[in-house]
Amino acid sequence: MSQQVTSSAHILIVEEQPLALSYMKQSLERLGYRSLRFAENAISAKELCTENSFDLIICAFNLSKHQDGYQLYEELKVKKLIRGATGFIFISAETSGALVHSVLELHPDDFLVKPFNTLELKSRIERIVKRKQALKAIYQLIDDENYSKALKAIDTKLVANQGYAAVLLRLKGEVLLLQNQWEQSKEFFKSVLDIQKFTWARIGMVQALIGNNEHNLAHRMLKTMLERPETRLVAYDLLGQLEIKLNQYEKAQEYLEAATSMAPRNIERQENLSQVAQINHDYEQNYQTCRDIAKFAQHSIHDCPEIYLNAARASIDYALTTDQSDHVSRVARQTLQYLNDLKQQFPDAQQQAQVDVLNARLYYLKDEHQKAKMLLEQLTIDDAPIRSIDAALDQAKAYHEVGFHSQAQALYNKIIEHCERYPERSSELQLKTVIQQQTERKELRMGPRELNNHAVEKFKQGNYLLALEAFTQAFRVMPKNRSIALNLLQCLYEGSVRQGMTFNQQLAKKCTELLDHASLGDEMTSRYNKIKDKYINKHPQAS
């Protein structure tokens, strides 16, 4: 392609620093580029992309007003304000692992680290613009979801041997996956890997295997990919997805946590982690994840009232299941802060019923049960369709907590019916969460905290059988609670020794594993040491 074609490219530069913008402008003009537009923030960039078609966008990552570069690029792609034939280059002076991994997950065409020289900029631009122009017709077909014609056009280009073979092969693999042609995709990626071990082909092969339900082979490949730095992030992410598919939620959480730690800005993965943590009764992880979602989603395309409400809900869930007494007042302050953030970001949002539920749960958290009941009595379960699964689920939990069990079960039934009738409006993880919570609350007529208090009372009365049943139920829904684990462990041993009850070795092991790895205060440490000296060291089968 001639120099004239590349130099006539329409280029948008998004940069808020005047000196950096001036340097970029002078460099591009010196290279012969004349069709240049400039935006100093994301809002201006989106307006320009709405009105114009660009061949290339060069965007600073660290934009500080409203959206940053990551959020801008994500929104441009989702809203299709830029097309596949538009090249995109990120520029940044920051090269932290979290930033780089997050950016690479968006798949820009290049990432240029400041400072850079004019020759380096020239080579990057020319390479991208030439490739995009040469394959423009194919990108257009893919944008239009005309996948069959796109595949024919790719094959024609490959046969003509006009260059860009690796890019064309990668595009072909992506199109086959978009069509859910798992068997054909698998054979294609295998043929590519037989020629050269492209990273993208390894990833595509795993995606095809998962789609084709060849889980064991996919798992082995992903384990190998974990050993390579360039594929570690995607391997963690795909392993998380695979374990969710196999209903192995504890393993899924482990992998999703690892992927999120590497690239925390992927909101979809964070939401999956939140759901999985709820299924695993890991309320602390759910709380931390919802906080991160609220932090990273602000100003992004994911920003909505629900993220602030969910952060408040997760905070209350955590406070209700933790043994840290100081968390209650902190949760109350955080919940109010999230509600204030909600009002500032979405002043016209009609969320009063959901706020009432949150306030009722806060009253319950502070043992002001009558106030909680009075707020909830004002709410109804009508025939109107469910607008928010998370809101309905929170209301059902609130009903159960204050003792309105029939209302809770009726609302759970309505949520499940909604999820089954409109599967496109919910995820399988959401449905799993609702069914699990309904099942558990059918069996639990008291909240977890009341269960633990009830069990302690029965234990003091010497009724170890009833105490064990209540402690076990409480531990089932609060498996990270150290106090309940310690109470349950003591009940297991003393009930076995004093009343000849059957000793549950597996349950005792879960308790000791939690306590051995938890941070215990002085009082709990003293109690645990006494239990170990009196029972565990004499009965090593539970250790």
mmCIF file of N, CA, C and O in Angstrom, residues 42 74 88 138 154 205 207 219 229 318 363 365 404 416-417 436 464 481 503 509 527:
data_model
loop_
_atom_site.group_PDB
_atom_site.id
_atom_site.type_symbol
_atom_site.label_atom_id
_atom_site.label_comp_id
_atom_site.label_asym_id
_atom_site.label_seq_id
_atom_site.Cartn_x
_atom_site.Cartn_y
_atom_site.Cartn_z
ATOM 1 N N ALA A 42 -13.055 12.173 27.029
ATOM 2 C CA ALA A 42 -13.842 11.084 26.455
ATOM 3 C C ALA A 42 -15.148 11.580 25.841
ATOM 4 O O ALA A 42 -15.589 11.066 24.810
ATOM 5 N N GLU A 74 -13.897 0.858 25.683
ATOM 6 C CA GLU A 74 -14.925 -0.160 25.917
ATOM 7 C C GLU A 74 -16.278 0.322 25.415
ATOM 8 O O GLU A 74 -17.015 -0.415 24.747
ATOM 9 N N PHE A 88 -6.780 1.102 16.774
ATOM 10 C CA PHE A 88 -6.812 1.776 18.079
ATOM 11 C C PHE A 88 -5.489 1.529 18.787
ATOM 12 O O PHE A 88 -5.077 0.377 18.976
ATOM 13 N N ILE A 138 -13.437 -7.302 4.854
ATOM 14 C CA ILE A 138 -13.671 -8.433 5.766
ATOM 15 C C ILE A 138 -14.142 -7.935 7.127
ATOM 16 O O ILE A 138 -15.085 -8.482 7.714
ATOM 17 N N ILE A 154 -12.268 -14.358 3.579
ATOM 18 C CA ILE A 154 -10.990 -14.706 4.216
ATOM 19 C C ILE A 154 -10.291 -15.804 3.429
ATOM 20 O O ILE A 154 -9.087 -15.722 3.147
ATOM 21 N N MET A 205 -8.457 -22.839 20.553
ATOM 22 C CA MET A 205 -8.653 -24.284 20.691
ATOM 23 C C MET A 205 -9.366 -24.613 22.005
ATOM 24 O O MET A 205 -10.307 -25.423 22.037
ATOM 25 N N GLN A 207 -11.321 -22.640 23.767
ATOM 26 C CA GLN A 207 -12.706 -22.168 23.680
ATOM 27 C C GLN A 207 -13.562 -23.149 22.876
ATOM 28 O O GLN A 207 -14.713 -23.429 23.234
ATOM 29 N N HIS A 219 -9.225 -28.655 30.118
ATOM 30 C CA HIS A 219 -8.626 -28.445 31.437
ATOM 31 C C HIS A 219 -7.117 -28.674 31.397
ATOM 32 O O HIS A 219 -6.341 -27.900 31.963
ATOM 33 N N PRO A 229 3.508 -16.808 31.125
ATOM 34 C CA PRO A 229 3.037 -15.468 31.518
ATOM 35 C C PRO A 229 2.063 -14.847 30.526
ATOM 36 O O PRO A 229 1.106 -14.176 30.928
ATOM 37 N N TYR A 318 -22.500 -9.283 54.456
ATOM 38 C CA TYR A 318 -21.237 -9.582 55.141
ATOM 39 C C TYR A 318 -21.338 -9.276 56.627
ATOM 40 O O TYR A 318 -20.915 -10.074 57.478
ATOM 41 N N TYR A 363 -31.855 -1.968 59.988
ATOM 42 C CA TYR A 363 -32.513 -2.043 61.298
ATOM 43 C C TYR A 363 -32.335 -3.429 61.905
ATOM 44 O O TYR A 363 -32.033 -3.570 63.096
ATOM 45 N N LEU A 365 -29.993 -5.537 61.256
ATOM 46 C CA LEU A 365 -28.585 -5.686 61.605
ATOM 47 C C LEU A 365 -28.291 -5.087 62.975
ATOM 48 O O LEU A 365 -27.486 -5.618 63.753
ATOM 49 N N PHE A 404 -40.996 -13.109 58.168
ATOM 50 C CA PHE A 404 -42.107 -13.185 57.205
ATOM 51 C C PHE A 404 -41.813 -14.309 56.204
ATOM 52 O O PHE A 404 -41.529 -14.078 55.030
ATOM 53 N N ILE A 416 -37.834 -17.205 40.654
ATOM 54 C CA ILE A 416 -37.471 -18.404 39.875
ATOM 55 C C ILE A 416 -38.312 -18.494 38.610
ATOM 56 O O ILE A 416 -37.803 -18.778 37.526
ATOM 57 N N GLU A 417 -39.609 -18.235 38.740
ATOM 58 C CA GLU A 417 -40.499 -18.254 37.577
ATOM 59 C C GLU A 417 -40.059 -17.219 36.542
ATOM 60 O O GLU A 417 -40.059 -17.488 35.331
ATOM 61 N N GLN A 436 -30.790 -21.877 45.496
ATOM 62 C CA GLN A 436 -30.040 -22.266 46.686
ATOM 63 C C GLN A 436 -30.544 -21.536 47.921
ATOM 64 O O GLN A 436 -30.769 -22.148 48.973
ATOM 65 N N TYR A 464 -26.829 -31.287 73.501
ATOM 66 C CA TYR A 464 -25.832 -31.228 72.437
ATOM 67 C C TYR A 464 -26.409 -31.577 71.064
ATOM 68 O O TYR A 464 -25.926 -31.079 70.039
ATOM 69 N N ASN A 481 -17.392 -18.015 59.083
ATOM 70 C CA ASN A 481 -17.545 -17.392 60.390
ATOM 71 C C ASN A 481 -16.747 -18.172 61.431
ATOM 72 O O ASN A 481 -17.033 -19.334 61.724
ATOM 73 N N PHE A 503 -19.432 -38.867 65.781
ATOM 74 C CA PHE A 503 -18.498 -37.781 65.490
ATOM 75 C C PHE A 503 -18.386 -37.586 63.978
ATOM 76 O O PHE A 503 -18.057 -38.520 63.237
ATOM 77 N N LYS A 509 -13.126 -31.362 60.306
ATOM 78 C CA LYS A 509 -11.973 -30.980 59.492
ATOM 79 C C LYS A 509 -12.199 -29.610 58.849
ATOM 80 O O LYS A 509 -11.280 -28.783 58.781
ATOM 81 N N ARG A 527 -9.540 -20.215 73.444
ATOM 82 C CA ARG A 527 -10.553 -21.289 73.387
ATOM 83 C C ARG A 527 -10.120 -22.413 72.448
ATOM 84 O O ARG A 527 -10.259 -23.596 72.763
#
